[in-house]
Short mmCIF file of the N, C-alpha and C atoms (twelve columns), coordinates in Angstrom:
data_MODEL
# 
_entry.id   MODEL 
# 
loop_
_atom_site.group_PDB 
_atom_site.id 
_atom_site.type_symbol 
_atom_site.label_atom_id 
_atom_site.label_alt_id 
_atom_site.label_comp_id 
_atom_site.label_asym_id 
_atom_site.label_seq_id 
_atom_site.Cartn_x 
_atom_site.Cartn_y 
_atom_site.Cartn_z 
_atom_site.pdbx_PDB_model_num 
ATOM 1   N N  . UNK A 1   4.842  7.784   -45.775 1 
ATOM 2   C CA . UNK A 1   5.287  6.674   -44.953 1 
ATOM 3   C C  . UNK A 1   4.782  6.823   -43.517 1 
ATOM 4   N N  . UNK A 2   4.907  8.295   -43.400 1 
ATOM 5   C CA . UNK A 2   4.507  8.267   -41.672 1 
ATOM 6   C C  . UNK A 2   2.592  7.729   -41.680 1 
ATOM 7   N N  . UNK A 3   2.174  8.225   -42.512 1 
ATOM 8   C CA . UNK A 3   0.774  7.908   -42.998 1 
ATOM 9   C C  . UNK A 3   0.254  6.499   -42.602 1 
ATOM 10  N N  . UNK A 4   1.139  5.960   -43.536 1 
ATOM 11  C CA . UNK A 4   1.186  4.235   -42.976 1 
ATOM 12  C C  . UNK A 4   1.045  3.817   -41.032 1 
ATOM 13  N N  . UNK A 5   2.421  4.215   -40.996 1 
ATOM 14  C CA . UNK A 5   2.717  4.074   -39.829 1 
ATOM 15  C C  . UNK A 5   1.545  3.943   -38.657 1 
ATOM 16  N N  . UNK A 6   0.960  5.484   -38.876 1 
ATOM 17  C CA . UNK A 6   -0.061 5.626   -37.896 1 
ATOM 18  C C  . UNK A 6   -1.040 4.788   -38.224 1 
ATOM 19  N N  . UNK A 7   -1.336 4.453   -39.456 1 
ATOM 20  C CA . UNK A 7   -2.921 3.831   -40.415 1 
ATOM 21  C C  . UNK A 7   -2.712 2.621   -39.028 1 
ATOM 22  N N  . UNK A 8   -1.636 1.728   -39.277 1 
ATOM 23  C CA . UNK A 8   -1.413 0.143   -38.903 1 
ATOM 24  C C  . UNK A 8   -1.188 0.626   -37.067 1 
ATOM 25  N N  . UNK A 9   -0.683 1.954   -36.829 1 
ATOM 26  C CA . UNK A 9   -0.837 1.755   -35.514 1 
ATOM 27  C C  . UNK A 9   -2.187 1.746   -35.037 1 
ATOM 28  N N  . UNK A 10  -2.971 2.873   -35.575 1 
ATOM 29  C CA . UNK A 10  -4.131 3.014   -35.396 1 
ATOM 30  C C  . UNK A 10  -5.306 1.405   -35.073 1 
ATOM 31  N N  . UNK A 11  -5.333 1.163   -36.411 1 
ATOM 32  C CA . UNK A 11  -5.997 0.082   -36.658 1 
ATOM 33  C C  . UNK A 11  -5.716 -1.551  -36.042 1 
ATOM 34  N N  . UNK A 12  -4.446 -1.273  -35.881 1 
ATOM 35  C CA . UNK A 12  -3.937 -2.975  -35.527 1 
ATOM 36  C C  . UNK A 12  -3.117 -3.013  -33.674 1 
ATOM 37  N N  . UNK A 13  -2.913 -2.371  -33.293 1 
ATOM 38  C CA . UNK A 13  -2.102 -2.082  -31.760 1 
ATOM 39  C C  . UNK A 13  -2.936 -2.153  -30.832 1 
ATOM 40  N N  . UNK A 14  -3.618 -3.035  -30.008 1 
ATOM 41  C CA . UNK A 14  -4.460 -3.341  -29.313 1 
ATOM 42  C C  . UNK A 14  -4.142 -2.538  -27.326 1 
ATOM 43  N N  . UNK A 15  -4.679 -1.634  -26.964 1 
ATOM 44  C CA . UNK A 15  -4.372 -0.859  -26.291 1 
ATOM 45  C C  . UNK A 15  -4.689 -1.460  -24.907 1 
ATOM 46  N N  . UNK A 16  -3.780 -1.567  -23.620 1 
ATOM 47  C CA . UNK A 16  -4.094 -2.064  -22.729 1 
ATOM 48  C C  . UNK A 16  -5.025 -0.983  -21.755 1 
ATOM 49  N N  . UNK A 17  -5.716 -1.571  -21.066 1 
ATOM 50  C CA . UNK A 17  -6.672 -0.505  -19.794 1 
ATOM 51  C C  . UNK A 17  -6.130 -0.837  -18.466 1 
ATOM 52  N N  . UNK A 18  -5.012 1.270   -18.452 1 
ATOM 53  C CA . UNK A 18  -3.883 0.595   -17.185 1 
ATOM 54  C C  . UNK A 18  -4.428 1.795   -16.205 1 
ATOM 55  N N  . UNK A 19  -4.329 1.423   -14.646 1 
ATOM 56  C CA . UNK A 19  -4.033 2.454   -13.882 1 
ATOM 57  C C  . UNK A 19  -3.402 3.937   -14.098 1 
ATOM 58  N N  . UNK A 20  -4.052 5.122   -13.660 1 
ATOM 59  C CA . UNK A 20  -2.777 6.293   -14.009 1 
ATOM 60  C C  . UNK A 20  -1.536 6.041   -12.925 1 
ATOM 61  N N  . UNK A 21  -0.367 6.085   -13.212 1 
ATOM 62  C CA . UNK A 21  0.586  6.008   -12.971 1 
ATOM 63  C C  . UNK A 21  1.597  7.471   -13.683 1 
ATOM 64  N N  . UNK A 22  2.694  8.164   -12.827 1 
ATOM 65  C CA . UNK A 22  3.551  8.956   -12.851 1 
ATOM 66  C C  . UNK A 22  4.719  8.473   -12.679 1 
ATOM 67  N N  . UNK A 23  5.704  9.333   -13.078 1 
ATOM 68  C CA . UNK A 23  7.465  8.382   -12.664 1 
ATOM 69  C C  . UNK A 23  7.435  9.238   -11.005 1 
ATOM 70  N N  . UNK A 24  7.844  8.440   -10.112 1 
ATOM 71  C CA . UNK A 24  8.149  8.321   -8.437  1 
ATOM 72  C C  . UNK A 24  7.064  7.015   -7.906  1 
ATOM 73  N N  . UNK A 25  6.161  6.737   -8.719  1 
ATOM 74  C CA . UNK A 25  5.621  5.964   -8.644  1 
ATOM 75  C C  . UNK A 25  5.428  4.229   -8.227  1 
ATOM 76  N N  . UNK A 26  5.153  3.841   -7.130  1 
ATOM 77  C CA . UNK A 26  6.047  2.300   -6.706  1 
ATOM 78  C C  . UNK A 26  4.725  1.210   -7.536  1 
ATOM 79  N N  . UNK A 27  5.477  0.723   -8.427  1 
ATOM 80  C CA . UNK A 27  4.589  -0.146  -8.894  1 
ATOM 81  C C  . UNK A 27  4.753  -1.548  -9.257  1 
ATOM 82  N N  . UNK A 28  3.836  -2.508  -9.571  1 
ATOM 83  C CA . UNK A 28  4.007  -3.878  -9.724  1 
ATOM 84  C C  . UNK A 28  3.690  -3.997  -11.184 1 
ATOM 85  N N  . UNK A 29  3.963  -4.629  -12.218 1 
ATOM 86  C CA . UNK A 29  3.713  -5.348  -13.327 1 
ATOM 87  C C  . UNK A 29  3.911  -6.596  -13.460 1 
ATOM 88  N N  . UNK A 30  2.943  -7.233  -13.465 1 
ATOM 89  C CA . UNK A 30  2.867  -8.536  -13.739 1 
ATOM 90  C C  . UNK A 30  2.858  -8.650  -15.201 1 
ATOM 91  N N  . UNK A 31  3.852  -9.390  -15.983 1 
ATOM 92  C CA . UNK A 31  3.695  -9.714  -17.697 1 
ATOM 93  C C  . UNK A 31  3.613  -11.631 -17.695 1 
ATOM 94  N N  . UNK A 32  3.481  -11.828 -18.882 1 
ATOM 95  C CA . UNK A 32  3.856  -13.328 -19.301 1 
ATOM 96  C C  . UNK A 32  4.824  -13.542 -19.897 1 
ATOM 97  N N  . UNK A 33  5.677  -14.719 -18.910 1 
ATOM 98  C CA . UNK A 33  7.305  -15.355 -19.842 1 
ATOM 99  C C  . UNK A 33  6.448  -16.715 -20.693 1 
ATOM 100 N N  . UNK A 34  7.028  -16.673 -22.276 1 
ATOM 101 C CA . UNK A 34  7.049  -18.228 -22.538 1 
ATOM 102 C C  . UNK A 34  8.365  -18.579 -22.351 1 
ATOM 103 N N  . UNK A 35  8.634  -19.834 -22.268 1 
ATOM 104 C CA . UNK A 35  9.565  -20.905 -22.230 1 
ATOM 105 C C  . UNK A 35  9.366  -21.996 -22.948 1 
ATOM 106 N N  . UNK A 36  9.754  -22.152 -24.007 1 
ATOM 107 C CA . UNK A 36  9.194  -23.425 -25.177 1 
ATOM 108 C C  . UNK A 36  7.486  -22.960 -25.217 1 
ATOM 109 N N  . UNK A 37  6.932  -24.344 -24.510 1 
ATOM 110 C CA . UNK A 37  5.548  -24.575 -24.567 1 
ATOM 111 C C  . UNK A 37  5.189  -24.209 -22.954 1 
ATOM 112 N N  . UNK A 38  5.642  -23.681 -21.711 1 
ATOM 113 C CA . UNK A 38  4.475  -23.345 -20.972 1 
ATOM 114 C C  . UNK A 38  4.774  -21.641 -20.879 1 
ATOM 115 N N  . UNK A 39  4.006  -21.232 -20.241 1 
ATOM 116 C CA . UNK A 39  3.323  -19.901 -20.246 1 
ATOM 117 C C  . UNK A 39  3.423  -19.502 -18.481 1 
ATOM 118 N N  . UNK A 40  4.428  -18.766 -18.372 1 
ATOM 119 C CA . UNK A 40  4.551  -18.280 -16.592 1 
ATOM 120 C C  . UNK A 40  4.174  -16.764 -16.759 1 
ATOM 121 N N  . UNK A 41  3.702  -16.484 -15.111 1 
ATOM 122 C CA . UNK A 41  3.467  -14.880 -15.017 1 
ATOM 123 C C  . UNK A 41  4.909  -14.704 -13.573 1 
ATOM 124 N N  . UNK A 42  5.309  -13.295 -14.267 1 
ATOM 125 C CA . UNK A 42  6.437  -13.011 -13.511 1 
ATOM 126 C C  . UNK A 42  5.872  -11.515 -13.457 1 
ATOM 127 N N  . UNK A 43  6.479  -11.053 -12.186 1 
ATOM 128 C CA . UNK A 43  6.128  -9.596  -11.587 1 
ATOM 129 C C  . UNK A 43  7.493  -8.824  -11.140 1 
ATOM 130 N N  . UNK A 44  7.535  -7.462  -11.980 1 
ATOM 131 C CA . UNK A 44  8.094  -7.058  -11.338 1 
ATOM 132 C C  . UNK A 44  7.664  -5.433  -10.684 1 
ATOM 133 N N  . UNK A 45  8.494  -5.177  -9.849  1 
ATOM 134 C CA . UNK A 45  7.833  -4.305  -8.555  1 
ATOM 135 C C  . UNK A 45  9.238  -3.408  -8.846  1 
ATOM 136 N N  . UNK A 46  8.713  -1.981  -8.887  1 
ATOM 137 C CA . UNK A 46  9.656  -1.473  -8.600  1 
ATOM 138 C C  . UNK A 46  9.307  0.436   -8.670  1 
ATOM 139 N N  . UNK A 47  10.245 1.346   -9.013  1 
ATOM 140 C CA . UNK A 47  9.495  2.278   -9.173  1 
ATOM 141 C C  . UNK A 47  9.950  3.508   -10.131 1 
ATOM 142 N N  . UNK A 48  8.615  4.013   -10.933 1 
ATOM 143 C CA . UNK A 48  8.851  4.514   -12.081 1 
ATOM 144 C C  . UNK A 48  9.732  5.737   -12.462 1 
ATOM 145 N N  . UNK A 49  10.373 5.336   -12.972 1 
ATOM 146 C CA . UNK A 49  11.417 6.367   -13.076 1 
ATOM 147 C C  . UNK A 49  11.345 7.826   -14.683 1 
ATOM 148 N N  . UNK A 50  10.457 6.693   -15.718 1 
ATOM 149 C CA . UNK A 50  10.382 7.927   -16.671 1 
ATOM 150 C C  . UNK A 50  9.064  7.342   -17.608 1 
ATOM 151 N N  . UNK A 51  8.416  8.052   -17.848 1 
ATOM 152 C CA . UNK A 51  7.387  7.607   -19.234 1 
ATOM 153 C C  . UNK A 51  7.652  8.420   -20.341 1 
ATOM 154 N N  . UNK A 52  7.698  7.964   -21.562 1 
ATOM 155 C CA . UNK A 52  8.252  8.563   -22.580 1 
ATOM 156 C C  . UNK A 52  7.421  7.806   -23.905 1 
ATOM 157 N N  . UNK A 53  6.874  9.297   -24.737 1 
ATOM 158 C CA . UNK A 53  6.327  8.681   -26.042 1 
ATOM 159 C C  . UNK A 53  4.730  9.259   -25.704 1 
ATOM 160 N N  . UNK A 54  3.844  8.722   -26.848 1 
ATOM 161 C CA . UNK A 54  2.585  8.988   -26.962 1 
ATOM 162 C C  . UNK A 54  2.040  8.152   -27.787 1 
ATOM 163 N N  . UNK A 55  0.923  8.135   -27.291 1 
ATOM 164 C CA . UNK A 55  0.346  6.816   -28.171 1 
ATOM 165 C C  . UNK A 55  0.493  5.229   -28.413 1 
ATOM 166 N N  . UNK A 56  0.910  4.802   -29.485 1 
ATOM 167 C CA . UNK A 56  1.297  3.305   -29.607 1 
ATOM 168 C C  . UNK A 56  2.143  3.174   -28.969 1 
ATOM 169 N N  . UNK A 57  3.613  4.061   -29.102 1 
ATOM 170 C CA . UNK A 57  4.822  4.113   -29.125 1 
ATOM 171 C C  . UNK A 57  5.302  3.926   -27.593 1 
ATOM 172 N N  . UNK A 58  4.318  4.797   -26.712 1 
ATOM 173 C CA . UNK A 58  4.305  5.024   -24.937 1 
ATOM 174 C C  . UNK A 58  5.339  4.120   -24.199 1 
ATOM 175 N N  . UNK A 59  6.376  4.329   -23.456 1 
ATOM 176 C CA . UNK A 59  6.846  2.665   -22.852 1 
ATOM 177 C C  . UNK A 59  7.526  3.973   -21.458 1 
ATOM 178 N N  . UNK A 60  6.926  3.380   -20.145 1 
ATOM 179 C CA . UNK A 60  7.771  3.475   -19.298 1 
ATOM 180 C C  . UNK A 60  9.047  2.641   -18.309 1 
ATOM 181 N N  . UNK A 61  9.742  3.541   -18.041 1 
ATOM 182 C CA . UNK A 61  10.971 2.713   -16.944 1 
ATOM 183 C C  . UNK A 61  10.699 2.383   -15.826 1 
ATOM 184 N N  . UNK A 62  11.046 1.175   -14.911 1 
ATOM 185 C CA . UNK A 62  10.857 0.724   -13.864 1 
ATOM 186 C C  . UNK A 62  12.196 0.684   -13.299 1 
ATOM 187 N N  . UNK A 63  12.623 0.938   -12.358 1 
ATOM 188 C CA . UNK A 63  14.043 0.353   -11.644 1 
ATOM 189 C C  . UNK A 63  13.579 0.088   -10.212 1 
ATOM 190 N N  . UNK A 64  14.172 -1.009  -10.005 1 
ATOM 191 C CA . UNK A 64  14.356 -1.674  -8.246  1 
ATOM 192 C C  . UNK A 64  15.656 -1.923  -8.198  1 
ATOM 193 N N  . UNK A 65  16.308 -2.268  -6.944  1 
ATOM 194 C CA . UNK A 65  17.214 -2.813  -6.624  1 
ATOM 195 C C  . UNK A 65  17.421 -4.355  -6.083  1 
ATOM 196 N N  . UNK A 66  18.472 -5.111  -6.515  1 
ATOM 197 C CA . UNK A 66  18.336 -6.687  -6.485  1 
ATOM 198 C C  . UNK A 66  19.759 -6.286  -5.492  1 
ATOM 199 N N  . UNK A 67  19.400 -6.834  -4.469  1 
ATOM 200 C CA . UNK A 67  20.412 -6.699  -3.816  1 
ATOM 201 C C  . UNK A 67  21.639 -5.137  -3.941  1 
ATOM 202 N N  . UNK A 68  22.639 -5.464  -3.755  1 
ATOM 203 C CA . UNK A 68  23.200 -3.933  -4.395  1 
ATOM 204 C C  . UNK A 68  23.206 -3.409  -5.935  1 
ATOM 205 N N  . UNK A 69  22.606 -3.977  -6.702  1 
ATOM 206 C CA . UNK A 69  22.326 -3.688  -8.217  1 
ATOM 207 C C  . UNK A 69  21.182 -3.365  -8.308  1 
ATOM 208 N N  . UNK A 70  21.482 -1.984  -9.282  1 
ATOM 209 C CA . UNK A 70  20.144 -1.516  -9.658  1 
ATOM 210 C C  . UNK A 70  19.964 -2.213  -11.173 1 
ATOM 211 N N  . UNK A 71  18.053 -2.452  -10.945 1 
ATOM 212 C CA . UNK A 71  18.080 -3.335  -12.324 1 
ATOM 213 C C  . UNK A 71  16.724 -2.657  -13.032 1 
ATOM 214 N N  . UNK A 72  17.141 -1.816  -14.022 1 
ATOM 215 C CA . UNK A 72  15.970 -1.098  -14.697 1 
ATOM 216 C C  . UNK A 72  15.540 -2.185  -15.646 1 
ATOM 217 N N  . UNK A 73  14.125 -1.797  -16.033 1 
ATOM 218 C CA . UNK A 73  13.511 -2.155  -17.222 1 
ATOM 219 C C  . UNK A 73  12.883 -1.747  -18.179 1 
ATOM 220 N N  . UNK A 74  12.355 -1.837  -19.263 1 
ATOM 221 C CA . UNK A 74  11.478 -0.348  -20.097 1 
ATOM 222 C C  . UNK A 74  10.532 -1.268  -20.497 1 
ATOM 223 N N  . UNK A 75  9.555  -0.954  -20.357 1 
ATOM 224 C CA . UNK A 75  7.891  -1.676  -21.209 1 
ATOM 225 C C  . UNK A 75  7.490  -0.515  -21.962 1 
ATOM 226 N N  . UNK A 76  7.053  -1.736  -22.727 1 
ATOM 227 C CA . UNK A 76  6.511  -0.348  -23.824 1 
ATOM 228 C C  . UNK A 76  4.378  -0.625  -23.246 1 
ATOM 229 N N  . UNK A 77  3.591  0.422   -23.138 1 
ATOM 230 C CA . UNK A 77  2.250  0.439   -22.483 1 
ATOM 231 C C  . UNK A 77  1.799  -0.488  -22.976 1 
ATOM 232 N N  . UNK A 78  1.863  -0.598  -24.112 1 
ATOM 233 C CA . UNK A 78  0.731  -1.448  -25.153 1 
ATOM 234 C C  . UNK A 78  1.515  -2.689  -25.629 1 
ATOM 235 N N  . UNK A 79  2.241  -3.428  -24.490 1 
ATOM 236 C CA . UNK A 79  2.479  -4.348  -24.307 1 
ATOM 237 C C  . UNK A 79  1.690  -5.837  -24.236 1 
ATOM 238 N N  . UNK A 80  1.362  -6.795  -25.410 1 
ATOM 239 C CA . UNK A 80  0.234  -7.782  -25.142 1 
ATOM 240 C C  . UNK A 80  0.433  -8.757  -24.224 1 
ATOM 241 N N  . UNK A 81  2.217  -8.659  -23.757 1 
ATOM 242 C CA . UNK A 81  2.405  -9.677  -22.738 1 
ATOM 243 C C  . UNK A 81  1.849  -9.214  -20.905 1 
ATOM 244 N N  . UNK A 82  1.787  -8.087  -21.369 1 
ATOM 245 C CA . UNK A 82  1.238  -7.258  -19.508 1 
ATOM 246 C C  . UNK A 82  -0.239 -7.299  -19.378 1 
ATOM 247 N N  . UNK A 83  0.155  -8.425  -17.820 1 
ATOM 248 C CA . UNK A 83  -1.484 -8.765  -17.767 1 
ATOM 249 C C  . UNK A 83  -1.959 -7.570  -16.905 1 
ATOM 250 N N  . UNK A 84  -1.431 -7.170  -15.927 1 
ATOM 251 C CA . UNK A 84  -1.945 -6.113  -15.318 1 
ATOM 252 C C  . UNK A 84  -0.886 -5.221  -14.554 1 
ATOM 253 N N  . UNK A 85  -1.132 -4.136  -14.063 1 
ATOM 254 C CA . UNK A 85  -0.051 -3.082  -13.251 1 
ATOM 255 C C  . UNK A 85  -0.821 -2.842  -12.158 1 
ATOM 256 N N  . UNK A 86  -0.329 -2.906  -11.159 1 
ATOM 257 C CA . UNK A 86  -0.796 -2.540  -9.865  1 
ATOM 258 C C  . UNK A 86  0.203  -1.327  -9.571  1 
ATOM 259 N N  . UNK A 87  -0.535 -0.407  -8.619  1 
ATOM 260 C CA . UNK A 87  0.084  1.001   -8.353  1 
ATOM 261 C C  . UNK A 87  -0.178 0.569   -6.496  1 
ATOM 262 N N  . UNK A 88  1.116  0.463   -6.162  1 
ATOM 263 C CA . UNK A 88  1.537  0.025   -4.492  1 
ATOM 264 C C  . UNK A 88  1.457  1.081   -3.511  1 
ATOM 265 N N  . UNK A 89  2.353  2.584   -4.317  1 
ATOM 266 C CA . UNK A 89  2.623  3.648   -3.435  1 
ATOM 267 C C  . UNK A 89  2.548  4.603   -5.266  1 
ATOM 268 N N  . UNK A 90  1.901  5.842   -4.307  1 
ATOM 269 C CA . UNK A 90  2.097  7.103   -5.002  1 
ATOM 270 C C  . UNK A 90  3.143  8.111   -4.750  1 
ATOM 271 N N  . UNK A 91  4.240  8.165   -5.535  1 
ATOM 272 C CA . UNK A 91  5.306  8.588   -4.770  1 
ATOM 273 C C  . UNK A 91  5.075  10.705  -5.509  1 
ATOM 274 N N  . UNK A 92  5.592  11.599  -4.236  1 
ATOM 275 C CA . UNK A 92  5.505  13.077  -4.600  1 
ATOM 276 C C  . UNK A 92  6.905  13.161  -4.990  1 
ATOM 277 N N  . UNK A 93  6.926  13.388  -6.378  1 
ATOM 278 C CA . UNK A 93  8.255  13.928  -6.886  1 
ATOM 279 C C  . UNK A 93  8.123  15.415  -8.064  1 
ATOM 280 N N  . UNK A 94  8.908  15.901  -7.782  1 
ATOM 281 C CA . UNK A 94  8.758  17.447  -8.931  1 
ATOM 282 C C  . UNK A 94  8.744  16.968  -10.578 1 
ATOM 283 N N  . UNK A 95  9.787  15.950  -10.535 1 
ATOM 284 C CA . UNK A 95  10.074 15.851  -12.084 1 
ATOM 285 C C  . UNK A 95  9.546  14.654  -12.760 1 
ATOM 286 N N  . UNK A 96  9.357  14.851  -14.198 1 
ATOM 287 C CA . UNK A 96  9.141  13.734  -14.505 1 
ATOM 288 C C  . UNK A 96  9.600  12.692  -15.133 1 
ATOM 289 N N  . UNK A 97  11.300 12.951  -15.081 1 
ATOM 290 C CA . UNK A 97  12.189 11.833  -15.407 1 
ATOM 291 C C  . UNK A 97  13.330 12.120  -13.998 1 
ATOM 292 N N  . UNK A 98  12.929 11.450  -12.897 1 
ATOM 293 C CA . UNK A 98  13.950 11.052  -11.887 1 
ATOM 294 C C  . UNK A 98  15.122 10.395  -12.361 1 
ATOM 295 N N  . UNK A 99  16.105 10.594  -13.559 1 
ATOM 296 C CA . UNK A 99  17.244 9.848   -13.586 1 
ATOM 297 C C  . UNK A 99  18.317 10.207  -12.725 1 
ATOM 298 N N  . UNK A 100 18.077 11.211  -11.492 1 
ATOM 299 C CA . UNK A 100 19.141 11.558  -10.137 1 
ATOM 300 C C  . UNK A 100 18.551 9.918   -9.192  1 
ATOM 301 N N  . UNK A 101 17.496 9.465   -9.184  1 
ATOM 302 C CA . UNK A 101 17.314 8.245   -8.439  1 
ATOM 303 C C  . UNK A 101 18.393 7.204   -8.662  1 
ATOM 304 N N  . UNK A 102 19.293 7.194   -9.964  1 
ATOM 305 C CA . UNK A 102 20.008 6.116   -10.166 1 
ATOM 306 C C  . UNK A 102 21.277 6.567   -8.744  1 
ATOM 307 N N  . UNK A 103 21.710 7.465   -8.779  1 
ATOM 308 C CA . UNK A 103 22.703 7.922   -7.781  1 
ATOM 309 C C  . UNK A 103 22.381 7.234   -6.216  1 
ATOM 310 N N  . UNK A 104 21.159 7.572   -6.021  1 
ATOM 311 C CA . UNK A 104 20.902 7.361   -4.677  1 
ATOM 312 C C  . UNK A 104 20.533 6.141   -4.216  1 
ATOM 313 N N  . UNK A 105 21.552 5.497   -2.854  1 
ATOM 314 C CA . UNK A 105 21.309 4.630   -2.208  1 
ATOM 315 C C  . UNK A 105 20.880 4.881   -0.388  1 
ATOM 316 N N  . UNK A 106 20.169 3.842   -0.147  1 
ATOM 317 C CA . UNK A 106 20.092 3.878   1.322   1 
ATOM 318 C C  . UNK A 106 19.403 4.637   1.584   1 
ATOM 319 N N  . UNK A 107 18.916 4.978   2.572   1 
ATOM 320 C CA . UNK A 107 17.870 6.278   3.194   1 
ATOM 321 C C  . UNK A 107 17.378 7.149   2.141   1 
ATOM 322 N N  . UNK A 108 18.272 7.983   1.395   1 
ATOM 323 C CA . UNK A 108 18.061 9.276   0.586   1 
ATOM 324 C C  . UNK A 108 17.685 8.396   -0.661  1 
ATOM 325 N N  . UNK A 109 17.489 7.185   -1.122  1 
ATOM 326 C CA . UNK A 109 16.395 6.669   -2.061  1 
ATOM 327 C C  . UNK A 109 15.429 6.342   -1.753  1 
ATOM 328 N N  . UNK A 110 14.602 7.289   -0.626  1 
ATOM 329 C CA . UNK A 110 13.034 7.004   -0.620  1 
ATOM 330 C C  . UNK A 110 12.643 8.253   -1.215  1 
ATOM 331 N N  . UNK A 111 11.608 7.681   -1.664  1 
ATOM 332 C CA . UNK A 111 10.733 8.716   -2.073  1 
ATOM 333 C C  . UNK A 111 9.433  8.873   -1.220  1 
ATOM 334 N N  . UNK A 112 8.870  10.127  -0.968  1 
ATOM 335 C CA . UNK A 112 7.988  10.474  -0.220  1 
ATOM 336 C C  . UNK A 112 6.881  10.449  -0.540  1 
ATOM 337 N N  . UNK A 113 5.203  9.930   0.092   1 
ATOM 338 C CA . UNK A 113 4.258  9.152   -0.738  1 
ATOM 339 C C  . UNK A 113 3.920  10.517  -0.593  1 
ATOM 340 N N  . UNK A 114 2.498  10.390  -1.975  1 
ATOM 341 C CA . UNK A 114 1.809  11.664  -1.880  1 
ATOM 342 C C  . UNK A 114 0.498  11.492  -1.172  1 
ATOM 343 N N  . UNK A 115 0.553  12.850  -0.080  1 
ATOM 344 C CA . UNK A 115 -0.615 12.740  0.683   1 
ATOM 345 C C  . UNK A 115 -2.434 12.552  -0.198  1 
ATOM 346 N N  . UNK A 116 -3.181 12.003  0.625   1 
ATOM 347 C CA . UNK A 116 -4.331 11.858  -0.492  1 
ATOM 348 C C  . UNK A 116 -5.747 12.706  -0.072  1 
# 
């Protein structure tokens, strides 16, 4: 069964060509909403908090804040609705799942860019 699995991932999962990106990372994704019959592009901006998986399977987290709510999201990479990812800021963080970022508000939720 797993055999399968990979055969149809392999063969049929059409792979997007994205920027490297890390979780501390401030980034934009632009995807496509339908609504009935038209076709909108919506962006969201925010910054990466975890990538998880390999291969087909790959999907990272985004969280920003909407006013005082934090509002995560998860894409999976090989997403056919994501037209593109823009990388805004390179953020220096040790780990590679920041889930202590959910805690922090105000000042002590910046993250520090990485020098280049």
């Amino acid at each position: 069964m797993e055999d399968l699995v990979k055969f149809v991932q392999d063969n049929f999962v059409t792979e997007n060509e994205l920027p490297e990106f890390q979780s501390g990372d401030t980034v934009t994704v632009y995807y496509e909403i339908k609504e009935g019959e038209k076709k909108r592009t919506q962006h969201f901006r925010g910054t990466v908090i975890q990538r998880r998986g390999a291969g087909a399977s790959e999907t990272f987290t985004i969280r920003k804040m909407s006013g005082t709510v934090g509002v995560e999201r998860i894409f999976p990479v090989n997403l056919p609705a994501i037209e593109k990812i823009e990388v805004n800021k390179q953020g220096s963080v040790r780990r590679a799942r920041i889930f202590y970022f959910r805690g922090l508000t105000g000042k002590k939720a910046r993250i520090k860019e990485k020098r280049r």
